[in-house]
C-alpha cells in the first residue's frame, strides 16, 4: 500500500511558484533558491498544515479538487513566503558556510536524535482549536533549542493550522552510540483568557552514531491533544 499526502503536491507547487516570483523580482534578501532550500521550505509548510492522506492511484484527482479552497491556497502561499524568508536567513546544518553550494554536510558525532513532536491545542469546552496560544518547550526546566531556525520555540498557534503545533528538538551530543537516556520535557501553554497549563512528558532515546539533519516525516511523535479552560 502506498500512502500519499495530497498536500505535498499543492505545497511543492506553491513554494516553487513563490521562489520563482521572488527570484524574478530580484529581491536582495533571497540568498539561495537551490533544491535543498526549496525542500526546506516545503517541509516548513507541510509541518504547519494538517496532512491529507490518500492511497496512491485511487481517486487522487477527485480528492485534490474537493480539499482545495481559495482560503487554503492563500494560507499555504503565506506560509510558503514566511518559510522562504526564514530558510533564506538561516544557515542550515547541511549548508556550507558560504551557502553557495548548499551541499549536505555529514556529521558523524554520536547523538540523541529527536523525532518531531506534534499536537493540538483545543478549547476544553467546545473542543475548537485555540489560536494565539503560546507554547514554550523546556527540557529539564530550560528552553529547548530547535533543530534549526525554521522551527520556533516558543511557538504560537495560528488559524491556518487549526491549533496544531510542532517542534523539532536539536540533537544532543552523546559520548557514543547505544546509550539509553530518558529526557524530561515540559510544555508551557499560555493563551489570552485561558488558564495557563503545563504538560510534562518523557522521551526515552538510544543515542545513534550520527546527527540526523534531515527531517523524516514518517518519524514523528503525536502528543496528546491539550485542552485549555477559561
Ligand atoms: Zn540553498
mmCIF file with all atom_site columns, C-alpha atoms and ligand atoms in Angstrom:
data_model
loop_
_atom_site.group_PDB
_atom_site.id
_atom_site.type_symbol
_atom_site.label_atom_id
_atom_site.label_alt_id
_atom_site.label_comp_id
_atom_site.label_asym_id
_atom_site.label_entity_id
_atom_site.label_seq_id
_atom_site.pdbx_PDB_ins_code
_atom_site.Cartn_x
_atom_site.Cartn_y
_atom_site.Cartn_z
_atom_site.occupancy
_atom_site.B_iso_or_equiv
_atom_site.pdbx_formal_charge
_atom_site.auth_seq_id
_atom_site.auth_comp_id
_atom_site.auth_asym_id
_atom_site.auth_atom_id
_atom_site.pdbx_PDB_model_num
ATOM   1   C  CA  . UNK A 1 1   ? 0.000   0.000  0.000   1.00 0.00 ? 1   UNK A CA  1
ATOM   2   C  CA  . UNK A 1 2   ? 1.266   3.404  -0.957  1.00 0.00 ? 2   UNK A CA  1
ATOM   3   C  CA  . UNK A 1 3   ? 0.052   6.292  1.156   1.00 0.00 ? 3   UNK A CA  1
ATOM   4   C  CA  . UNK A 1 4   ? 0.479   9.786  -0.142  1.00 0.00 ? 4   UNK A CA  1
ATOM   5   C  CA  . UNK A 1 5   ? -0.061  13.193 1.448   1.00 0.00 ? 5   UNK A CA  1
ATOM   6   C  CA  . UNK A 1 6   ? -2.029  15.217 -1.107  1.00 0.00 ? 6   UNK A CA  1
ATOM   7   C  CA  . UNK A 1 7   ? -0.845  18.452 0.448   1.00 0.00 ? 7   UNK A CA  1
ATOM   8   C  CA  . UNK A 1 8   ? 2.698   17.675 -0.739  1.00 0.00 ? 8   UNK A CA  1
ATOM   9   C  CA  . UNK A 1 9   ? 1.869   18.342 -4.386  1.00 0.00 ? 9   UNK A CA  1
ATOM   10  C  CA  . UNK A 1 10  ? -0.033  21.509 -3.560  1.00 0.00 ? 10  UNK A CA  1
ATOM   11  C  CA  . UNK A 1 11  ? 2.726   22.832 -1.304  1.00 0.00 ? 11  UNK A CA  1
ATOM   12  C  CA  . UNK A 1 12  ? 5.570   21.992 -3.733  1.00 0.00 ? 12  UNK A CA  1
ATOM   13  C  CA  . UNK A 1 13  ? 3.731   23.885 -6.470  1.00 0.00 ? 13  UNK A CA  1
ATOM   14  C  CA  . UNK A 1 14  ? 3.123   26.900 -4.235  1.00 0.00 ? 14  UNK A CA  1
ATOM   15  C  CA  . UNK A 1 15  ? 6.723   27.014 -2.950  1.00 0.00 ? 15  UNK A CA  1
ATOM   16  C  CA  . UNK A 1 16  ? 8.215   26.783 -6.453  1.00 0.00 ? 16  UNK A CA  1
ATOM   17  C  CA  . UNK A 1 17  ? 5.861   29.449 -7.770  1.00 0.00 ? 17  UNK A CA  1
ATOM   18  C  CA  . UNK A 1 18  ? 6.752   31.884 -4.992  1.00 0.00 ? 18  UNK A CA  1
ATOM   19  C  CA  . UNK A 1 19  ? 10.512  31.191 -5.242  1.00 0.00 ? 19  UNK A CA  1
ATOM   20  C  CA  . UNK A 1 20  ? 10.306  31.925 -8.972  1.00 0.00 ? 20  UNK A CA  1
ATOM   21  C  CA  . UNK A 1 21  ? 8.353   35.146 -8.439  1.00 0.00 ? 21  UNK A CA  1
ATOM   22  C  CA  . UNK A 1 22  ? 10.804  36.389 -5.793  1.00 0.00 ? 22  UNK A CA  1
ATOM   23  C  CA  . UNK A 1 23  ? 13.765  35.491 -7.994  1.00 0.00 ? 23  UNK A CA  1
ATOM   24  C  CA  . UNK A 1 24  ? 12.287  37.357 -10.972 1.00 0.00 ? 24  UNK A CA  1
ATOM   25  C  CA  . UNK A 1 25  ? 11.677  40.422 -8.821  1.00 0.00 ? 25  UNK A CA  1
ATOM   26  C  CA  . UNK A 1 26  ? 15.391  40.393 -7.898  1.00 0.00 ? 26  UNK A CA  1
ATOM   27  C  CA  . UNK A 1 27  ? 14.790  40.560 -4.141  1.00 0.00 ? 27  UNK A CA  1
ATOM   28  C  CA  . UNK A 1 28  ? 18.150  41.089 -2.432  1.00 0.00 ? 28  UNK A CA  1
ATOM   29  C  CA  . UNK A 1 29  ? 17.224  39.089 0.658   1.00 0.00 ? 29  UNK A CA  1
ATOM   30  C  CA  . UNK A 1 30  ? 16.862  35.844 -1.280  1.00 0.00 ? 30  UNK A CA  1
ATOM   31  C  CA  . UNK A 1 31  ? 20.225  34.227 -0.544  1.00 0.00 ? 31  UNK A CA  1
ATOM   32  C  CA  . UNK A 1 32  ? 19.692  30.907 -2.284  1.00 0.00 ? 32  UNK A CA  1
ATOM   33  C  CA  . UNK A 1 33  ? 16.997  29.002 -4.107  1.00 0.00 ? 33  UNK A CA  1
ATOM   34  C  CA  . UNK A 1 34  ? 18.665  25.619 -4.649  1.00 0.00 ? 34  UNK A CA  1
ATOM   35  C  CA  . UNK A 1 35  ? 16.767  22.344 -4.366  1.00 0.00 ? 35  UNK A CA  1
ATOM   36  C  CA  . UNK A 1 36  ? 17.748  21.944 -0.673  1.00 0.00 ? 36  UNK A CA  1
ATOM   37  C  CA  . UNK A 1 37  ? 16.416  25.360 0.235   1.00 0.00 ? 37  UNK A CA  1
ATOM   38  C  CA  . UNK A 1 38  ? 13.217  24.718 -1.679  1.00 0.00 ? 38  UNK A CA  1
ATOM   39  C  CA  . UNK A 1 39  ? 12.767  21.388 0.084   1.00 0.00 ? 39  UNK A CA  1
ATOM   40  C  CA  . UNK A 1 40  ? 13.398  23.052 3.452   1.00 0.00 ? 40  UNK A CA  1
ATOM   41  C  CA  . UNK A 1 41  ? 10.615  25.465 2.688   1.00 0.00 ? 41  UNK A CA  1
ATOM   42  C  CA  . UNK A 1 42  ? 8.310   22.656 1.577   1.00 0.00 ? 42  UNK A CA  1
ATOM   43  C  CA  . UNK A 1 43  ? 8.952   20.896 4.928   1.00 0.00 ? 43  UNK A CA  1
ATOM   44  C  CA  . UNK A 1 44  ? 8.367   24.135 6.794   1.00 0.00 ? 44  UNK A CA  1
ATOM   45  C  CA  . UNK A 1 45  ? 4.925   24.495 5.231   1.00 0.00 ? 45  UNK A CA  1
ATOM   46  C  CA  . UNK A 1 46  ? 3.959   20.808 5.418   1.00 0.00 ? 46  UNK A CA  1
ATOM   47  C  CA  . UNK A 1 47  ? 4.803   20.723 9.115   1.00 0.00 ? 47  UNK A CA  1
ATOM   48  C  CA  . UNK A 1 48  ? 2.369   23.528 9.751   1.00 0.00 ? 48  UNK A CA  1
ATOM   49  C  CA  . UNK A 1 49  ? -0.722  22.357 7.924   1.00 0.00 ? 49  UNK A CA  1
ATOM   50  C  CA  . UNK A 1 50  ? -2.853  19.274 8.510   1.00 0.00 ? 50  UNK A CA  1
ATOM   51  C  CA  . UNK A 1 51  ? -1.934  16.409 6.137   1.00 0.00 ? 51  UNK A CA  1
ATOM   52  C  CA  . UNK A 1 52  ? -4.482  14.858 3.827   1.00 0.00 ? 52  UNK A CA  1
ATOM   53  C  CA  . UNK A 1 53  ? -3.629  11.259 3.127   1.00 0.00 ? 53  UNK A CA  1
ATOM   54  C  CA  . UNK A 1 54  ? -4.844  9.176  0.209   1.00 0.00 ? 54  UNK A CA  1
ATOM   55  C  CA  . UNK A 1 55  ? -3.922  5.787  -1.143  1.00 0.00 ? 55  UNK A CA  1
ATOM   56  C  CA  . UNK A 1 56  ? -1.887  6.409  -4.301  1.00 0.00 ? 56  UNK A CA  1
ATOM   57  C  CA  . UNK A 1 57  ? -3.647  5.976  -7.599  1.00 0.00 ? 57  UNK A CA  1
ATOM   58  C  CA  . UNK A 1 58  ? -7.130  5.947  -6.140  1.00 0.00 ? 58  UNK A CA  1
ATOM   59  C  CA  . UNK A 1 59  ? -9.250  8.982  -6.838  1.00 0.00 ? 59  UNK A CA  1
ATOM   60  C  CA  . UNK A 1 60  ? -6.361  11.378 -6.338  1.00 0.00 ? 60  UNK A CA  1
ATOM   61  C  CA  . UNK A 1 61  ? -7.641  13.981 -8.811  1.00 0.00 ? 61  UNK A CA  1
ATOM   62  C  CA  . UNK A 1 62  ? -11.079 13.963 -7.268  1.00 0.00 ? 62  UNK A CA  1
ATOM   63  C  CA  . UNK A 1 63  ? -9.761  14.304 -3.721  1.00 0.00 ? 63  UNK A CA  1
ATOM   64  C  CA  . UNK A 1 64  ? -7.367  17.136 -4.639  1.00 0.00 ? 64  UNK A CA  1
ATOM   65  C  CA  . UNK A 1 65  ? -10.271 19.107 -6.064  1.00 0.00 ? 65  UNK A CA  1
ATOM   66  C  CA  . UNK A 1 66  ? -12.521 18.644 -3.060  1.00 0.00 ? 66  UNK A CA  1
ATOM   67  C  CA  . UNK A 1 67  ? -9.994  19.675 -0.429  1.00 0.00 ? 67  UNK A CA  1
ATOM   68  C  CA  . UNK A 1 68  ? -8.578  22.666 -2.255  1.00 0.00 ? 68  UNK A CA  1
ATOM   69  C  CA  . UNK A 1 69  ? -10.163 26.010 -1.469  1.00 0.00 ? 69  UNK A CA  1
ATOM   70  C  CA  . UNK A 1 70  ? -9.085  29.573 -2.094  1.00 0.00 ? 70  UNK A CA  1
ATOM   71  C  CA  . UNK A 1 71  ? -8.665  30.182 1.601   1.00 0.00 ? 71  UNK A CA  1
ATOM   72  C  CA  . UNK A 1 72  ? -6.339  27.204 1.832   1.00 0.00 ? 72  UNK A CA  1
ATOM   73  C  CA  . UNK A 1 73  ? -4.358  28.420 -1.183  1.00 0.00 ? 73  UNK A CA  1
ATOM   74  C  CA  . UNK A 1 74  ? -3.882  31.804 0.480   1.00 0.00 ? 74  UNK A CA  1
ATOM   75  C  CA  . UNK A 1 75  ? -2.811  30.181 3.762   1.00 0.00 ? 75  UNK A CA  1
ATOM   76  C  CA  . UNK A 1 76  ? -0.307  27.944 2.003   1.00 0.00 ? 76  UNK A CA  1
ATOM   77  C  CA  . UNK A 1 77  ? 1.109   30.850 -0.027  1.00 0.00 ? 77  UNK A CA  1
ATOM   78  C  CA  . UNK A 1 78  ? 1.598   32.969 3.084   1.00 0.00 ? 78  UNK A CA  1
ATOM   79  C  CA  . UNK A 1 79  ? 3.241   30.085 4.968   1.00 0.00 ? 79  UNK A CA  1
ATOM   80  C  CA  . UNK A 1 80  ? 5.450   29.453 1.916   1.00 0.00 ? 80  UNK A CA  1
ATOM   81  C  CA  . UNK A 1 81  ? 6.600   33.066 1.828   1.00 0.00 ? 81  UNK A CA  1
ATOM   82  C  CA  . UNK A 1 82  ? 7.279   33.004 5.576   1.00 0.00 ? 82  UNK A CA  1
ATOM   83  C  CA  . UNK A 1 83  ? 9.247   29.760 5.106   1.00 0.00 ? 83  UNK A CA  1
ATOM   84  C  CA  . UNK A 1 84  ? 11.313  31.163 2.223   1.00 0.00 ? 84  UNK A CA  1
ATOM   85  C  CA  . UNK A 1 85  ? 12.255  34.212 4.295   1.00 0.00 ? 85  UNK A CA  1
ATOM   86  C  CA  . UNK A 1 86  ? 13.325  32.080 7.237   1.00 0.00 ? 86  UNK A CA  1
ATOM   87  C  CA  . UNK A 1 87  ? 15.214  29.497 5.162   1.00 0.00 ? 87  UNK A CA  1
ATOM   88  C  CA  . UNK A 1 88  ? 16.917  32.300 3.266   1.00 0.00 ? 88  UNK A CA  1
ATOM   89  C  CA  . UNK A 1 89  ? 18.129  33.867 6.514   1.00 0.00 ? 89  UNK A CA  1
ATOM   90  C  CA  . UNK A 1 90  ? 19.350  30.672 8.093   1.00 0.00 ? 90  UNK A CA  1
ATOM   91  C  CA  . UNK A 1 91  ? 22.481  28.631 7.863   1.00 0.00 ? 91  UNK A CA  1
ATOM   92  C  CA  . UNK A 1 92  ? 21.010  25.171 7.861   1.00 0.00 ? 92  UNK A CA  1
ATOM   93  C  CA  . UNK A 1 93  ? 23.136  22.422 9.420   1.00 0.00 ? 93  UNK A CA  1
ATOM   94  C  CA  . UNK A 1 94  ? 23.653  20.915 5.973   1.00 0.00 ? 94  UNK A CA  1
ATOM   95  C  CA  . UNK A 1 95  ? 24.576  24.155 4.241   1.00 0.00 ? 95  UNK A CA  1
ATOM   96  C  CA  . UNK A 1 96  ? 28.179  25.023 3.636   1.00 0.00 ? 96  UNK A CA  1
ATOM   97  C  CA  . UNK A 1 97  ? 29.189  28.267 5.314   1.00 0.00 ? 97  UNK A CA  1
ATOM   98  C  CA  . UNK A 1 98  ? 29.028  30.450 2.258   1.00 0.00 ? 98  UNK A CA  1
ATOM   99  C  CA  . UNK A 1 99  ? 25.750  28.843 1.177   1.00 0.00 ? 99  UNK A CA  1
ATOM   100 C  CA  . UNK A 1 100 ? 26.956  28.822 -2.432  1.00 0.00 ? 100 UNK A CA  1
ATOM   101 C  CA  . UNK A 1 101 ? 26.652  25.106 -2.957  1.00 0.00 ? 101 UNK A CA  1
ATOM   102 C  CA  . UNK A 1 102 ? 24.246  24.120 -0.237  1.00 0.00 ? 102 UNK A CA  1
ATOM   103 C  CA  . UNK A 1 103 ? 25.801  20.693 -0.094  1.00 0.00 ? 103 UNK A CA  1
ATOM   104 C  CA  . UNK A 1 104 ? 24.819  18.313 2.639   1.00 0.00 ? 104 UNK A CA  1
ATOM   105 C  CA  . UNK A 1 105 ? 27.379  18.277 5.410   1.00 0.00 ? 105 UNK A CA  1
ATOM   106 C  CA  . UNK A 1 106 ? 27.757  14.884 7.020   1.00 0.00 ? 106 UNK A CA  1
ATOM   107 C  CA  . UNK A 1 107 ? 28.161  14.781 10.781  1.00 0.00 ? 107 UNK A CA  1
ATOM   108 C  CA  . UNK A 1 108 ? 29.443  11.618 12.333  1.00 0.00 ? 108 UNK A CA  1
ATOM   109 C  CA  . UNK A 1 109 ? 29.365  12.565 16.013  1.00 0.00 ? 109 UNK A CA  1
ATOM   110 C  CA  . UNK A 1 110 ? 27.173  10.293 18.156  1.00 0.00 ? 110 UNK A CA  1
ATOM   111 C  CA  . UNK A 1 111 ? 23.950  11.965 19.221  1.00 0.00 ? 111 UNK A CA  1
ATOM   112 C  CA  . UNK A 1 112 ? 20.471  11.611 20.652  1.00 0.00 ? 112 UNK A CA  1
ATOM   113 C  CA  . UNK A 1 113 ? 18.156  12.432 17.747  1.00 0.00 ? 113 UNK A CA  1
ATOM   114 C  CA  . UNK A 1 114 ? 14.600  13.510 18.422  1.00 0.00 ? 114 UNK A CA  1
ATOM   115 C  CA  . UNK A 1 115 ? 11.585  12.956 16.253  1.00 0.00 ? 115 UNK A CA  1
ATOM   116 C  CA  . UNK A 1 116 ? 9.291   15.916 15.709  1.00 0.00 ? 116 UNK A CA  1
ATOM   117 C  CA  . UNK A 1 117 ? 6.636   16.422 18.374  1.00 0.00 ? 117 UNK A CA  1
ATOM   118 C  CA  . UNK A 1 118 ? 3.167   17.341 17.159  1.00 0.00 ? 118 UNK A CA  1
ATOM   119 C  CA  . UNK A 1 119 ? -0.159  18.016 18.796  1.00 0.00 ? 119 UNK A CA  1
ATOM   120 C  CA  . UNK A 1 120 ? -3.134  20.346 19.035  1.00 0.00 ? 120 UNK A CA  1
ATOM   121 C  CA  . UNK A 1 121 ? -4.379  22.949 21.484  1.00 0.00 ? 121 UNK A CA  1
ATOM   122 C  CA  . UNK A 1 122 ? -8.143  22.800 21.961  1.00 0.00 ? 122 UNK A CA  1
ATOM   123 C  CA  . UNK A 1 123 ? -10.735 24.689 23.959  1.00 0.00 ? 123 UNK A CA  1
ATOM   124 C  CA  . UNK A 1 124 ? -11.811 22.458 26.860  1.00 0.00 ? 124 UNK A CA  1
ATOM   125 C  CA  . UNK A 1 125 ? -15.478 23.360 26.486  1.00 0.00 ? 125 UNK A CA  1
ATOM   126 C  CA  . UNK A 1 126 ? -16.044 23.491 22.730  1.00 0.00 ? 126 UNK A CA  1
ATOM   127 C  CA  . UNK A 1 127 ? -13.062 21.396 21.519  1.00 0.00 ? 127 UNK A CA  1
ATOM   128 C  CA  . UNK A 1 128 ? -12.460 24.058 18.898  1.00 0.00 ? 128 UNK A CA  1
ATOM   129 C  CA  . UNK A 1 129 ? -8.792  24.781 18.076  1.00 0.00 ? 129 UNK A CA  1
ATOM   130 C  CA  . UNK A 1 130 ? -7.265  27.631 20.092  1.00 0.00 ? 130 UNK A CA  1
ATOM   131 C  CA  . UNK A 1 131 ? -5.346  30.178 18.027  1.00 0.00 ? 131 UNK A CA  1
ATOM   132 C  CA  . UNK A 1 132 ? -2.869  32.599 19.551  1.00 0.00 ? 132 UNK A CA  1
ATOM   133 C  CA  . UNK A 1 133 ? -1.768  30.081 22.187  1.00 0.00 ? 133 UNK A CA  1
ATOM   134 C  CA  . UNK A 1 134 ? 1.941   30.333 23.001  1.00 0.00 ? 134 UNK A CA  1
ATOM   135 C  CA  . UNK A 1 135 ? 3.824   27.124 23.713  1.00 0.00 ? 135 UNK A CA  1
ATOM   136 C  CA  . UNK A 1 136 ? 7.232   27.032 25.323  1.00 0.00 ? 136 UNK A CA  1
ATOM   137 C  CA  . UNK A 1 137 ? 9.063   23.694 25.275  1.00 0.00 ? 137 UNK A CA  1
ATOM   138 C  CA  . UNK A 1 138 ? 11.561  23.061 28.063  1.00 0.00 ? 138 UNK A CA  1
ATOM   139 C  CA  . UNK A 1 139 ? 13.985  20.244 28.769  1.00 0.00 ? 139 UNK A CA  1
ATOM   140 C  CA  . UNK A 1 140 ? 14.997  19.855 32.427  1.00 0.00 ? 140 UNK A CA  1
ATOM   141 C  CA  . UNK A 1 141 ? 13.454  23.272 33.056  1.00 0.00 ? 141 UNK A CA  1
ATOM   142 C  CA  . UNK A 1 142 ? 15.423  25.076 30.319  1.00 0.00 ? 142 UNK A CA  1
ATOM   143 C  CA  . UNK A 1 143 ? 14.154  26.421 26.996  1.00 0.00 ? 143 UNK A CA  1
ATOM   144 C  CA  . UNK A 1 144 ? 14.999  23.877 24.281  1.00 0.00 ? 144 UNK A CA  1
ATOM   145 C  CA  . UNK A 1 145 ? 16.940  24.708 21.143  1.00 0.00 ? 145 UNK A CA  1
ATOM   146 C  CA  . UNK A 1 146 ? 15.248  23.684 17.908  1.00 0.00 ? 146 UNK A CA  1
ATOM   147 C  CA  . UNK A 1 147 ? 16.981  21.731 15.125  1.00 0.00 ? 147 UNK A CA  1
ATOM   148 C  CA  . UNK A 1 148 ? 17.135  24.889 13.018  1.00 0.00 ? 148 UNK A CA  1
ATOM   149 C  CA  . UNK A 1 149 ? 15.560  28.311 12.575  1.00 0.00 ? 149 UNK A CA  1
ATOM   150 C  CA  . UNK A 1 150 ? 12.596  27.075 10.563  1.00 0.00 ? 150 UNK A CA  1
ATOM   151 C  CA  . UNK A 1 151 ? 11.211  25.837 13.896  1.00 0.00 ? 151 UNK A CA  1
ATOM   152 C  CA  . UNK A 1 152 ? 10.297  28.222 16.642  1.00 0.00 ? 152 UNK A CA  1
ATOM   153 C  CA  . UNK A 1 153 ? 10.261  27.811 20.398  1.00 0.00 ? 153 UNK A CA  1
ATOM   154 C  CA  . UNK A 1 154 ? 8.139   29.373 21.803  1.00 0.00 ? 154 UNK A CA  1
ATOM   155 C  CA  . UNK A 1 155 ? 5.614   28.632 19.100  1.00 0.00 ? 155 UNK A CA  1
ATOM   156 C  CA  . UNK A 1 156 ? 2.305   30.463 18.688  1.00 0.00 ? 156 UNK A CA  1
ATOM   157 C  CA  . UNK A 1 157 ? -0.659  28.621 17.159  1.00 0.00 ? 157 UNK A CA  1
ATOM   158 C  CA  . UNK A 1 158 ? -2.205  30.238 14.079  1.00 0.00 ? 158 UNK A CA  1
ATOM   159 C  CA  . UNK A 1 159 ? -5.586  29.989 12.455  1.00 0.00 ? 159 UNK A CA  1
ATOM   160 C  CA  . UNK A 1 160 ? -4.498  28.267 9.240   1.00 0.00 ? 160 UNK A CA  1
ATOM   161 C  CA  . UNK A 1 161 ? -3.053  25.314 11.160  1.00 0.00 ? 161 UNK A CA  1
ATOM   162 C  CA  . UNK A 1 162 ? -6.151  24.784 13.320  1.00 0.00 ? 162 UNK A CA  1
ATOM   163 C  CA  . UNK A 1 163 ? -4.438  24.924 16.715  1.00 0.00 ? 163 UNK A CA  1
ATOM   164 C  CA  . UNK A 1 164 ? -1.703  22.492 15.675  1.00 0.00 ? 164 UNK A CA  1
ATOM   165 C  CA  . UNK A 1 165 ? 1.835   22.857 16.887  1.00 0.00 ? 165 UNK A CA  1
ATOM   166 C  CA  . UNK A 1 166 ? 5.075   21.084 16.121  1.00 0.00 ? 166 UNK A CA  1
ATOM   167 C  CA  . UNK A 1 167 ? 8.597   21.116 17.488  1.00 0.00 ? 167 UNK A CA  1
ATOM   168 C  CA  . UNK A 1 168 ? 11.821  19.582 16.309  1.00 0.00 ? 168 UNK A CA  1
ATOM   169 C  CA  . UNK A 1 169 ? 14.379  19.483 19.116  1.00 0.00 ? 169 UNK A CA  1
ATOM   170 C  CA  . UNK A 1 170 ? 18.032  19.866 18.179  1.00 0.00 ? 170 UNK A CA  1
ATOM   171 C  CA  . UNK A 1 171 ? 20.078  16.668 18.522  1.00 0.00 ? 171 UNK A CA  1
ATOM   172 C  CA  . UNK A 1 172 ? 22.030  16.360 21.763  1.00 0.00 ? 172 UNK A CA  1
ATOM   173 C  CA  . UNK A 1 173 ? 25.553  15.008 21.522  1.00 0.00 ? 173 UNK A CA  1
ATOM   174 C  CA  . UNK A 1 174 ? 26.343  11.691 23.194  1.00 0.00 ? 174 UNK A CA  1
ATOM   175 C  CA  . UNK A 1 175 ? 29.608  10.036 24.237  1.00 0.00 ? 175 UNK A CA  1
ATOM   176 C  CA  . UNK A 1 176 ? 28.924  7.076  21.989  1.00 0.00 ? 176 UNK A CA  1
ATOM   177 C  CA  . UNK A 1 177 ? 26.154  5.303  20.140  1.00 0.00 ? 177 UNK A CA  1
ATOM   178 C  CA  . UNK A 1 178 ? 23.864  2.904  22.003  1.00 0.00 ? 178 UNK A CA  1
ATOM   179 C  CA  . UNK A 1 179 ? 23.411  4.820  25.270  1.00 0.00 ? 179 UNK A CA  1
ATOM   180 C  CA  . UNK A 1 180 ? 19.870  4.820  26.724  1.00 0.00 ? 180 UNK A CA  1
ATOM   181 C  CA  . UNK A 1 181 ? 18.597  8.017  28.274  1.00 0.00 ? 181 UNK A CA  1
ATOM   182 C  CA  . UNK A 1 182 ? 15.215  9.433  29.236  1.00 0.00 ? 182 UNK A CA  1
ATOM   183 C  CA  . UNK A 1 183 ? 14.576  13.100 28.521  1.00 0.00 ? 183 UNK A CA  1
ATOM   184 C  CA  . UNK A 1 184 ? 12.087  15.023 30.671  1.00 0.00 ? 184 UNK A CA  1
ATOM   185 C  CA  . UNK A 1 185 ? 10.210  17.694 28.755  1.00 0.00 ? 185 UNK A CA  1
ATOM   186 C  CA  . UNK A 1 186 ? 7.631   20.228 29.849  1.00 0.00 ? 186 UNK A CA  1
ATOM   187 C  CA  . UNK A 1 187 ? 5.397   22.227 27.567  1.00 0.00 ? 187 UNK A CA  1
ATOM   188 C  CA  . UNK A 1 188 ? 4.116   25.514 28.990  1.00 0.00 ? 188 UNK A CA  1
ATOM   189 C  CA  . UNK A 1 189 ? 0.924   26.649 27.294  1.00 0.00 ? 189 UNK A CA  1
ATOM   190 C  CA  . UNK A 1 190 ? -0.489  30.150 27.615  1.00 0.00 ? 190 UNK A CA  1
ATOM   191 C  CA  . UNK A 1 191 ? -3.363  31.780 25.762  1.00 0.00 ? 191 UNK A CA  1
ATOM   192 C  CA  . UNK A 1 192 ? -5.278  35.003 26.331  1.00 0.00 ? 192 UNK A CA  1
ATOM   193 C  CA  . UNK A 1 193 ? -8.361  34.424 28.534  1.00 0.00 ? 193 UNK A CA  1
ATOM   194 C  CA  . UNK A 1 194 ? -7.346  30.839 29.352  1.00 0.00 ? 194 UNK A CA  1
ATOM   195 C  CA  . UNK A 1 195 ? -5.799  29.283 32.428  1.00 0.00 ? 195 UNK A CA  1
ATOM   196 C  CA  . UNK A 1 196 ? -2.087  28.580 31.793  1.00 0.00 ? 196 UNK A CA  1
ATOM   197 C  CA  . UNK A 1 197 ? -1.202  24.909 31.659  1.00 0.00 ? 197 UNK A CA  1
ATOM   198 C  CA  . UNK A 1 198 ? 1.965   22.803 31.857  1.00 0.00 ? 198 UNK A CA  1
ATOM   199 C  CA  . UNK A 1 199 ? 2.188   19.380 30.242  1.00 0.00 ? 199 UNK A CA  1
ATOM   200 C  CA  . UNK A 1 200 ? 5.004   17.022 31.235  1.00 0.00 ? 200 UNK A CA  1
ATOM   201 C  CA  . UNK A 1 201 ? 6.212   14.126 29.111  1.00 0.00 ? 201 UNK A CA  1
ATOM   202 C  CA  . UNK A 1 202 ? 9.230   11.841 28.852  1.00 0.00 ? 202 UNK A CA  1
ATOM   203 C  CA  . UNK A 1 203 ? 11.068  10.602 25.781  1.00 0.00 ? 203 UNK A CA  1
ATOM   204 C  CA  . UNK A 1 204 ? 13.335  7.561  26.132  1.00 0.00 ? 204 UNK A CA  1
ATOM   205 C  CA  . UNK A 1 205 ? 16.033  7.504  23.455  1.00 0.00 ? 205 UNK A CA  1
ATOM   206 C  CA  . UNK A 1 206 ? 19.063  5.492  22.415  1.00 0.00 ? 206 UNK A CA  1
ATOM   207 C  CA  . UNK A 1 207 ? 21.947  7.500  21.001  1.00 0.00 ? 207 UNK A CA  1
ATOM   208 C  CA  . UNK A 1 208 ? 22.783  6.975  17.323  1.00 0.00 ? 208 UNK A CA  1
ATOM   209 C  CA  . UNK A 1 209 ? 26.149  7.042  15.542  1.00 0.00 ? 209 UNK A CA  1
ATOM   210 C  CA  . UNK A 1 210 ? 25.469  10.387 13.836  1.00 0.00 ? 210 UNK A CA  1
ATOM   211 C  CA  . UNK A 1 211 ? 23.382  13.542 13.976  1.00 0.00 ? 211 UNK A CA  1
ATOM   212 C  CA  . UNK A 1 212 ? 20.241  13.441 11.921  1.00 0.00 ? 212 UNK A CA  1
ATOM   213 C  CA  . UNK A 1 213 ? 19.916  16.653 9.928   1.00 0.00 ? 213 UNK A CA  1
ATOM   214 C  CA  . UNK A 1 214 ? 17.182  15.705 7.577   1.00 0.00 ? 214 UNK A CA  1
ATOM   215 C  CA  . UNK A 1 215 ? 13.599  15.535 8.534   1.00 0.00 ? 215 UNK A CA  1
ATOM   216 C  CA  . UNK A 1 216 ? 11.884  12.225 8.129   1.00 0.00 ? 216 UNK A CA  1
ATOM   217 C  CA  . UNK A 1 217 ? 8.180   12.956 8.177   1.00 0.00 ? 217 UNK A CA  1
ATOM   218 C  CA  . UNK A 1 218 ? 7.283   9.315  8.807   1.00 0.00 ? 218 UNK A CA  1
ATOM   219 C  CA  . UNK A 1 219 ? 9.005   9.615  12.159  1.00 0.00 ? 219 UNK A CA  1
ATOM   220 C  CA  . UNK A 1 220 ? 7.058   11.992 14.334  1.00 0.00 ? 220 UNK A CA  1
ATOM   221 C  CA  . UNK A 1 221 ? 5.603   11.742 17.784  1.00 0.00 ? 221 UNK A CA  1
ATOM   222 C  CA  . UNK A 1 222 ? 1.973   12.681 18.252  1.00 0.00 ? 222 UNK A CA  1
ATOM   223 C  CA  . UNK A 1 223 ? 1.493   14.214 21.701  1.00 0.00 ? 223 UNK A CA  1
ATOM   224 C  CA  . UNK A 1 224 ? -1.955  14.077 23.229  1.00 0.00 ? 224 UNK A CA  1
ATOM   225 C  CA  . UNK A 1 225 ? -4.319  16.935 22.425  1.00 0.00 ? 225 UNK A CA  1
ATOM   226 C  CA  . UNK A 1 226 ? -4.086  19.573 25.147  1.00 0.00 ? 226 UNK A CA  1
ATOM   227 C  CA  . UNK A 1 227 ? -7.205  21.333 26.328  1.00 0.00 ? 227 UNK A CA  1
ATOM   228 C  CA  . UNK A 1 228 ? -7.349  24.804 27.832  1.00 0.00 ? 228 UNK A CA  1
ATOM   229 C  CA  . UNK A 1 229 ? -10.051 26.174 30.113  1.00 0.00 ? 229 UNK A CA  1
ATOM   230 C  CA  . UNK A 1 230 ? -11.182 29.750 30.581  1.00 0.00 ? 230 UNK A CA  1
HETATM 231 ZN ZN1 . LIG B 2 .   ? 20.291  26.567 -0.887  1.00 0.00 ? 1   LIG B ZN1 1
#
